PDB file of C-alpha atoms in Angstrom:
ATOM      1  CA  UNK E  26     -73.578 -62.340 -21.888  1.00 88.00           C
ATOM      2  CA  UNK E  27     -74.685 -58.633 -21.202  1.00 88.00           C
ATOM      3  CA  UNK E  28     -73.487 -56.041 -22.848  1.00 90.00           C
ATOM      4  CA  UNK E  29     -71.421 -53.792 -20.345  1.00 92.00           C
ATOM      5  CA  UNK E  30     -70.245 -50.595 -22.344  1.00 92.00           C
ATOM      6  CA  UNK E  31     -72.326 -48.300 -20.635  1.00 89.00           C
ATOM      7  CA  UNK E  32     -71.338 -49.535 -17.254  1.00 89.00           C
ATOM      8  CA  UNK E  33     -67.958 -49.390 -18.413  1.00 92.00           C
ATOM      9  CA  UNK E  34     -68.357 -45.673 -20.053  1.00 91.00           C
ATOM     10  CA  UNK E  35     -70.210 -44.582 -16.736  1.00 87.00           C
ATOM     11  CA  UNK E  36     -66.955 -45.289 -14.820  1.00 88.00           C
ATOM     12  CA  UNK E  37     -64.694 -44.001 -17.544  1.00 89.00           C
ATOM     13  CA  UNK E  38     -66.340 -40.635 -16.850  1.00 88.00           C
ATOM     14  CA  UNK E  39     -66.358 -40.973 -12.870  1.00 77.00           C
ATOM     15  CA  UNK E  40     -63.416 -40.472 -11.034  1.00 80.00           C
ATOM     16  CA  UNK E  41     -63.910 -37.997  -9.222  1.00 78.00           C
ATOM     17  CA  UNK E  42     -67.227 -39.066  -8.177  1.00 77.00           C
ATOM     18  CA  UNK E  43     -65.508 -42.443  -7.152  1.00 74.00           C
ATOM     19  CA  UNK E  44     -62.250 -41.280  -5.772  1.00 74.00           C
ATOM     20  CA  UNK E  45     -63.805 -40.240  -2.168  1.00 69.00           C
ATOM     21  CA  UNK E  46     -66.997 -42.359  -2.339  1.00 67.00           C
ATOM     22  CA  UNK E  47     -65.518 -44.172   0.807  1.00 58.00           C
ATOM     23  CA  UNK E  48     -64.886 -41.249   2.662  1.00 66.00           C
ATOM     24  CA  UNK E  49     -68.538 -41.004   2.909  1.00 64.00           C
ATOM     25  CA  UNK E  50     -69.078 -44.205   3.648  1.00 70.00           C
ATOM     26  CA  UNK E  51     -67.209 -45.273   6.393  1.00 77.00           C
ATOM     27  CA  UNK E  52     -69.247 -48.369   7.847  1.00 79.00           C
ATOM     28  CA  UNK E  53     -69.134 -49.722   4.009  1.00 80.00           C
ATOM     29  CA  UNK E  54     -64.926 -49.451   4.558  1.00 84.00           C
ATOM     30  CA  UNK E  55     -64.970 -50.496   8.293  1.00 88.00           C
ATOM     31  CA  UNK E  56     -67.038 -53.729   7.541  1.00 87.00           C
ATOM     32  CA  UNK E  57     -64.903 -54.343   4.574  1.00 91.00           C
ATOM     33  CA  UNK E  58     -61.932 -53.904   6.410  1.00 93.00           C
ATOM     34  CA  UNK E  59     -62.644 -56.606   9.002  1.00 94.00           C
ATOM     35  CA  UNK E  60     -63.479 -58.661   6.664  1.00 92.00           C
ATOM     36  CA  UNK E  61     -60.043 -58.508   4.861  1.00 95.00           C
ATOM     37  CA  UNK E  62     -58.097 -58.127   8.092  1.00 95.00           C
ATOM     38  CA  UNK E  63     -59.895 -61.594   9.381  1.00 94.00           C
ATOM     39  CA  UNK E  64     -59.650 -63.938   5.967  1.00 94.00           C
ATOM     40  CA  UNK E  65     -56.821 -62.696   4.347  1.00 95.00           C
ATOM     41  CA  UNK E  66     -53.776 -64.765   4.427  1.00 92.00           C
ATOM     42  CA  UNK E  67     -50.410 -62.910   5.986  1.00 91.00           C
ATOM     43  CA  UNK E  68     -49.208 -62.806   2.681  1.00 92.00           C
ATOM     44  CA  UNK E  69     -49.223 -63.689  -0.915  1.00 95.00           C
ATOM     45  CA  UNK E  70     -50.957 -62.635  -4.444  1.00 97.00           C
ATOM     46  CA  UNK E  71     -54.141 -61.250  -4.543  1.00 98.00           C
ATOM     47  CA  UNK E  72     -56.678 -60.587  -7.200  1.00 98.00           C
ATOM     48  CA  UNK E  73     -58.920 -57.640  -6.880  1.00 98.00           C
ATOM     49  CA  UNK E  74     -61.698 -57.665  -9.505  1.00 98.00           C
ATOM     50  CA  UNK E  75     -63.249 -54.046  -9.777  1.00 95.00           C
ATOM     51  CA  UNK E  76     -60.360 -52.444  -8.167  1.00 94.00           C
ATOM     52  CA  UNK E  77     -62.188 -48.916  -9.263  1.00 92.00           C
ATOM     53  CA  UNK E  78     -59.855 -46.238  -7.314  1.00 93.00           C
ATOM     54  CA  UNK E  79     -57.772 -48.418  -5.333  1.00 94.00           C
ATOM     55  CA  UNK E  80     -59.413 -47.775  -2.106  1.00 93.00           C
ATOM     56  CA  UNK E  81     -57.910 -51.524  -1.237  1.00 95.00           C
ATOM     57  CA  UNK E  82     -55.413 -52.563  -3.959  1.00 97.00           C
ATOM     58  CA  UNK E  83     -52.842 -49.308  -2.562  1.00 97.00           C
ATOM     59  CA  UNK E  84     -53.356 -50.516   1.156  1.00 96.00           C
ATOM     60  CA  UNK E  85     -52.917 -53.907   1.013  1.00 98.00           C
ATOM     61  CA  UNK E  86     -50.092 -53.816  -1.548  1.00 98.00           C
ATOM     62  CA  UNK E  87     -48.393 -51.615   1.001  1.00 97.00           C
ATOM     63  CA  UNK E  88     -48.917 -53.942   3.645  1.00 96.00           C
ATOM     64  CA  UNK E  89     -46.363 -56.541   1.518  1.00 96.00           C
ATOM     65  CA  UNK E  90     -49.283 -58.748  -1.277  1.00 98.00           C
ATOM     66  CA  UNK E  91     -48.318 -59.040  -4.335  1.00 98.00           C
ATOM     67  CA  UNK E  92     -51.218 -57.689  -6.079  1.00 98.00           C
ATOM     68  CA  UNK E  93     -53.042 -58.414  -9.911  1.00 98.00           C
ATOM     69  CA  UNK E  94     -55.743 -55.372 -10.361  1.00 98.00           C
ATOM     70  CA  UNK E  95     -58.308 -55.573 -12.737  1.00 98.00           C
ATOM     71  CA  UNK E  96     -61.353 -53.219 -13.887  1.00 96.00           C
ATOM     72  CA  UNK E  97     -63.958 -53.090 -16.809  1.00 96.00           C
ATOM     73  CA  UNK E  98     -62.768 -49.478 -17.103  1.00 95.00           C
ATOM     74  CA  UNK E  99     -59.739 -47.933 -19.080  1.00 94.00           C
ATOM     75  CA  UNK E 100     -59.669 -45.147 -17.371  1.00 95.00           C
ATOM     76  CA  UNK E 101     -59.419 -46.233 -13.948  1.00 95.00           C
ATOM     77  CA  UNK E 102     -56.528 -48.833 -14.934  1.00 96.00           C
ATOM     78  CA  UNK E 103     -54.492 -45.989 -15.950  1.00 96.00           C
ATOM     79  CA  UNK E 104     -55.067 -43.340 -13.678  1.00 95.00           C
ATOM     80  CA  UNK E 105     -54.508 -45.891 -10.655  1.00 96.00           C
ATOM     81  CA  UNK E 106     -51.238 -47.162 -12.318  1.00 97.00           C
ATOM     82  CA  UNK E 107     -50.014 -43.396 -12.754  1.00 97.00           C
ATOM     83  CA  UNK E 108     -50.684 -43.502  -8.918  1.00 96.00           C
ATOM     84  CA  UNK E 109     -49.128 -46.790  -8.377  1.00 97.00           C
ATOM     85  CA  UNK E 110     -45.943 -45.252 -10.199  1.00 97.00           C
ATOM     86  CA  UNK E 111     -46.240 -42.342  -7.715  1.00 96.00           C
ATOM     87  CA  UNK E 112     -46.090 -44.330  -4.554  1.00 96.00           C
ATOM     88  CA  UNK E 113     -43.605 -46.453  -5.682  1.00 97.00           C
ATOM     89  CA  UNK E 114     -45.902 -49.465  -5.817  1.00 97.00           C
ATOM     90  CA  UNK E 115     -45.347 -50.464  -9.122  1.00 96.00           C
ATOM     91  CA  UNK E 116     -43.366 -53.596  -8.764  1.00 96.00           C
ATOM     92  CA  UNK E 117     -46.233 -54.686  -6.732  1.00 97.00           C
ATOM     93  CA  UNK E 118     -49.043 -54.256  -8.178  1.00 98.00           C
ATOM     94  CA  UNK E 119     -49.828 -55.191 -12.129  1.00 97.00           C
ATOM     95  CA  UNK E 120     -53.226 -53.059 -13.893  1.00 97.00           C
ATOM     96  CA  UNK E 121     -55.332 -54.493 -16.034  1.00 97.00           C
ATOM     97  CA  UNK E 122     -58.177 -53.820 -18.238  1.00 97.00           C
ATOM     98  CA  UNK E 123     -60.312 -56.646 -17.672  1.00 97.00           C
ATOM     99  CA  UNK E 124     -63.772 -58.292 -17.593  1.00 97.00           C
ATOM    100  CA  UNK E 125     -64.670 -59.759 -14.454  1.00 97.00           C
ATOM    101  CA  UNK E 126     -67.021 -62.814 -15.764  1.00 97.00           C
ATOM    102  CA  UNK E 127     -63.846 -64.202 -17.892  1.00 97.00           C
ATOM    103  CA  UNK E 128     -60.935 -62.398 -16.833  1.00 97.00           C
ATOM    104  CA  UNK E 129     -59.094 -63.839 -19.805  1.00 94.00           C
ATOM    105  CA  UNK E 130     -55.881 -62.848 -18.975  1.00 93.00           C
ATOM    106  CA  UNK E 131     -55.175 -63.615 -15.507  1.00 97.00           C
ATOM    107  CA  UNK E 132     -53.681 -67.073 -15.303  1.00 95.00           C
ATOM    108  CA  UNK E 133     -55.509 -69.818 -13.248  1.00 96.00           C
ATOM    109  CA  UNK E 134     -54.747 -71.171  -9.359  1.00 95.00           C
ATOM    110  CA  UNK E 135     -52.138 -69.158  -9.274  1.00 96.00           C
ATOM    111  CA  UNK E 136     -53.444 -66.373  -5.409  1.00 97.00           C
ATOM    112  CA  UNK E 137     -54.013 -66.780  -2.057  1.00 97.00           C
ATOM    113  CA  UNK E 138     -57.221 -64.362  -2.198  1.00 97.00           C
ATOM    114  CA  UNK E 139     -59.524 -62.862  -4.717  1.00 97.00           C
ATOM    115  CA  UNK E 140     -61.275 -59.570  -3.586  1.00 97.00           C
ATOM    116  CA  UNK E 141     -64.654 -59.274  -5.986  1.00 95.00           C
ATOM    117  CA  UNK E 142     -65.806 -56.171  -3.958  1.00 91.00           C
ATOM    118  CA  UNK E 143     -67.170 -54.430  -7.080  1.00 85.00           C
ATOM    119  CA  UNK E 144     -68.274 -55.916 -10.036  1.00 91.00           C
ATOM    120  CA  UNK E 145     -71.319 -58.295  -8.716  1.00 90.00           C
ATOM    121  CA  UNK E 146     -74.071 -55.352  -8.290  1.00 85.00           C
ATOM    122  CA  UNK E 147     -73.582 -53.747 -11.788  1.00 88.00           C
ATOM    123  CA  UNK E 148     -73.784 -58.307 -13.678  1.00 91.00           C
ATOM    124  CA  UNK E 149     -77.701 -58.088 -13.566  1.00 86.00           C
ATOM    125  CA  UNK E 150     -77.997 -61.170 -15.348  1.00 89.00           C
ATOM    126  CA  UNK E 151     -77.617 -64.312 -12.706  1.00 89.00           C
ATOM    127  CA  UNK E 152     -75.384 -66.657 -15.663  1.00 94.00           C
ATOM    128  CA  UNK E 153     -73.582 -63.600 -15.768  1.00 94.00           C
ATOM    129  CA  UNK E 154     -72.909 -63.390 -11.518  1.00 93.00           C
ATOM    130  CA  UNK E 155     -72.126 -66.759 -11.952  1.00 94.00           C
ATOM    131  CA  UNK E 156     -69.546 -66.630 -14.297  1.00 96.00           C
ATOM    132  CA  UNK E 157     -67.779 -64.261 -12.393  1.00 96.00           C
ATOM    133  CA  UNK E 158     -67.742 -66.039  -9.172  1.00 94.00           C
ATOM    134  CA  UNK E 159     -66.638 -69.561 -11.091  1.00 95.00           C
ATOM    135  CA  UNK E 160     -63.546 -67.160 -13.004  1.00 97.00           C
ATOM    136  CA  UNK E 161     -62.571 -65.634  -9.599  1.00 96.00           C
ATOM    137  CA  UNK E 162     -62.710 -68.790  -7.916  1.00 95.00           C
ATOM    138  CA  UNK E 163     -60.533 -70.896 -10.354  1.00 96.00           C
ATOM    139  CA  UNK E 164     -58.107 -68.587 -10.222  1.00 97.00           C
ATOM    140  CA  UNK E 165     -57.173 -69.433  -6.705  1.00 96.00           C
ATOM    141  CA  UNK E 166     -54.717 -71.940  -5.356  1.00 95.00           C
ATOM    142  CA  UNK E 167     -56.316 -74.735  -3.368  1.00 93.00           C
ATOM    143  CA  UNK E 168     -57.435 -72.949  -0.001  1.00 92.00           C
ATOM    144  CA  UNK E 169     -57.759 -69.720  -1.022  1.00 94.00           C
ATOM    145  CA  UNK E 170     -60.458 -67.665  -0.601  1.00 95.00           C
ATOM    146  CA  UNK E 171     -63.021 -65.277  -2.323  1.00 95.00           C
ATOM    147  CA  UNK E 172     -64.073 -62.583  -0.474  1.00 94.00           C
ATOM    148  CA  UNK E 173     -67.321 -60.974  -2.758  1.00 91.00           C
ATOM    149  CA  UNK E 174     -69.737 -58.209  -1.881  1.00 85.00           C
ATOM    150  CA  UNK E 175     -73.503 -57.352  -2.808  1.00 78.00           C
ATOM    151  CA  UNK E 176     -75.395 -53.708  -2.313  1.00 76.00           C
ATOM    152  CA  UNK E 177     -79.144 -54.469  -0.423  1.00 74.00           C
ATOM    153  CA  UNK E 178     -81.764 -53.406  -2.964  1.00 73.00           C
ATOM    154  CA  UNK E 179     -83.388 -51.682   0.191  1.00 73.00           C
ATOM    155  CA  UNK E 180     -79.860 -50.110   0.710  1.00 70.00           C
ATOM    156  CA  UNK E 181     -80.154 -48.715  -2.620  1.00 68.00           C
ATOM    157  CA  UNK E 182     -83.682 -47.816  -2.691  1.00 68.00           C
ATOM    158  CA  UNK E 183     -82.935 -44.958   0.194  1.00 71.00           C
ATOM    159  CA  UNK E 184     -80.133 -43.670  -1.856  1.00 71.00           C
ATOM    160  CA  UNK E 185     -82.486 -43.583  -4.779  1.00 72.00           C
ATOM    161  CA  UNK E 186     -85.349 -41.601  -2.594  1.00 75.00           C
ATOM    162  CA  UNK E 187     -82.270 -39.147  -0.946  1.00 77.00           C
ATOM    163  CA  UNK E 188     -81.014 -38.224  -4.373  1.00 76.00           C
ATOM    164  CA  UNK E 189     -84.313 -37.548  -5.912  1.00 80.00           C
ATOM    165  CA  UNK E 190     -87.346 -37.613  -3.855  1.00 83.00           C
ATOM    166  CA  UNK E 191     -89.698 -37.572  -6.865  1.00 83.00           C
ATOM    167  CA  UNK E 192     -88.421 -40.868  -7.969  1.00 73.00           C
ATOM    168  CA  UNK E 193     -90.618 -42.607  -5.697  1.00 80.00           C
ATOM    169  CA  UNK E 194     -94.039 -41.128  -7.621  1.00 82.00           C
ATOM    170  CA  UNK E 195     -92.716 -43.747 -10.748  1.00 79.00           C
ATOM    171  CA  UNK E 196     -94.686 -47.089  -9.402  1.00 82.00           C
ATOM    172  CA  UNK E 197     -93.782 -49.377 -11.956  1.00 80.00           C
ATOM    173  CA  UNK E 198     -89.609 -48.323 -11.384  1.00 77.00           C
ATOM    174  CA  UNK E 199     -90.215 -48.741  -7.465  1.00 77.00           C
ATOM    175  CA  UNK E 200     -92.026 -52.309  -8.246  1.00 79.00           C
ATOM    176  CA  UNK E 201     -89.442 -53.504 -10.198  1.00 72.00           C
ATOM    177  CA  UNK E 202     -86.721 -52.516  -8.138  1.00 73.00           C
ATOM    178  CA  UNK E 203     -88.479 -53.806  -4.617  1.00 73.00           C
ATOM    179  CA  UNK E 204     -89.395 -57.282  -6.636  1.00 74.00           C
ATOM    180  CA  UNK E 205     -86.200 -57.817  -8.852  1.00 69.00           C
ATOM    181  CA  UNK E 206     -83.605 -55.903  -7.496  1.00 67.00           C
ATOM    182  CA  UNK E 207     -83.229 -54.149 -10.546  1.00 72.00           C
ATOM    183  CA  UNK E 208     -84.663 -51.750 -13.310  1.00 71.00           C
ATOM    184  CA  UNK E 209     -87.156 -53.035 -15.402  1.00 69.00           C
ATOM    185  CA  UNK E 210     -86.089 -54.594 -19.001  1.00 72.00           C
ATOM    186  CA  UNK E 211     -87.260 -52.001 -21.332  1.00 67.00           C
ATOM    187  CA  UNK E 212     -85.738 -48.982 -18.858  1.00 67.00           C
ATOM    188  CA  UNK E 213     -83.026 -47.034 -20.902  1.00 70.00           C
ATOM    189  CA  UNK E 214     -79.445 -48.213 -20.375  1.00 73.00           C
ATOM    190  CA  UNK E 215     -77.052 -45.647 -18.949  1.00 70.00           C
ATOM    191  CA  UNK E 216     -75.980 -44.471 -15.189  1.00 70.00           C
ATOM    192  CA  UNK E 217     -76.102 -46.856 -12.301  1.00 72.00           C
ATOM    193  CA  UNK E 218     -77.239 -49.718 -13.744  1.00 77.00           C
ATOM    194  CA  UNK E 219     -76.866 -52.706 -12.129  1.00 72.00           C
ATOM    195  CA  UNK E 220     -78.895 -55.655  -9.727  1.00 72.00           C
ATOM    196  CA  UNK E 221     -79.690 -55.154  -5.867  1.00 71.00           C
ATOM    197  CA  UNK E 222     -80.146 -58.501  -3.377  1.00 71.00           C
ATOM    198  CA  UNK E 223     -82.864 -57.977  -0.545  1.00 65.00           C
ATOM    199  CA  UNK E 224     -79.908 -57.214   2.068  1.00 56.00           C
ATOM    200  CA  UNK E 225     -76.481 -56.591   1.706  1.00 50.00           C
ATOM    201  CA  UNK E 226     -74.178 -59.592   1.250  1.00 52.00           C
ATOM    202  CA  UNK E 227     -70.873 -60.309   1.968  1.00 52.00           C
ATOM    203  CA  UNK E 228     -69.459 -63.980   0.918  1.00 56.00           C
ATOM    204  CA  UNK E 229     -66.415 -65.801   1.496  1.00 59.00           C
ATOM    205  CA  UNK E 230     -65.473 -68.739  -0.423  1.00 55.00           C
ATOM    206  CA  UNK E 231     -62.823 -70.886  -0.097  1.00 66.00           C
ATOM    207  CA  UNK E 232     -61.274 -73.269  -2.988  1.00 68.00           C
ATOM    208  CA  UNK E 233     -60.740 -76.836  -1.715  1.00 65.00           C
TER     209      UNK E 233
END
């Protein structure tokens, strides 16, 4: 199993930087949206894995779902339950500090829907992607569903060029990223790090 600390300290530093992401991103929210609006049962417990600011666990919990929030960082659990306090959401939705390839302390089969919007880009190891799907999806009750998102390595690749142009002058980064999705092996850890699928995916699932 990876080793996640750095994914989790990038996170525990980033806020800010993840508190309006969406805002500047509004086809990522409108697809996810439809998604959600068409799968989603009318009501019931949810699990969102890699609830990061909330931009779906304070919308949906308003809309009447009971909801069990978990994230791989500290910071994010508590900042989101001040919020949750503040909106007088509280009784439904329960925090958690959690990782999303075990998620040890959610019980099993017990929700309608689990949202894994989040964590599958940053598990670059495949067992590791699997584990989390096979935890998310034993947690539901028979005909729920799992609704789980990907970011397109080409997606991420125009980001990369955007945000620093000279990037693309390092040939053996730009191979590894257009061949593997990902950085190569000996690359420091740190930042973004996390695996890229050649478009962008979303998946539903549903437990039989």
């Amino acid at each position: 199993m990876d080793d996640l600390s750095d994914i989790r300290a990038f996170y525990n530093e980033g806020w800010e930087r993840e508190a309006g992401r969406l805002e500047h991103r509004q086809l990522e929210a409108d697809v996810t949206w439809r998604y959600l609006d068409r799968y989603l049962p009318d009501q019931g417990g949810i699990l969102d894995v890699g609830f990061g600011t909330g931009a779906y666990t304070f919308p949906l919990a308003r809309r009447g779902f009971q909801i069990t929030a978990v994230d791989l960082s500290d910071e994010f659990t508590t900042r989101c339950q001040a919020r949750a306090d503040e909106l007088g959401l509280s009784d439904r939705i329960e925090f958690m500090t959690g990782d999303a390839r075990t998620l040890e302390q959610v019980p099993r089969g017990t929700f309608e829907a689990v949202l894994l919007l989040g964590p599958m880009y940053h598990l670059v190891m495949e067992e590791d992607r699997t584990a989390a799907l096979r935890s998310a999806y034993d947690c539901l009750k028979p005909g729920g569903v799992v609704l789980s998102a990907w970011l397109s390595r080409f997606g991420n690749f125009g980001n990369l060029i955007k945000k620093n142009p000279s990037w693309i002058e390092n040939r053996d980064e730009v191979r590894w990223l257009i061949e593997k999705g990902r950085r190569s092996d000996d690359a420091p850890r740190g930042g973004f790090r996390g695996h890229f699928p050649v478009w962008r995916r979303s998946l539903r699932y549903t437990r039989r």
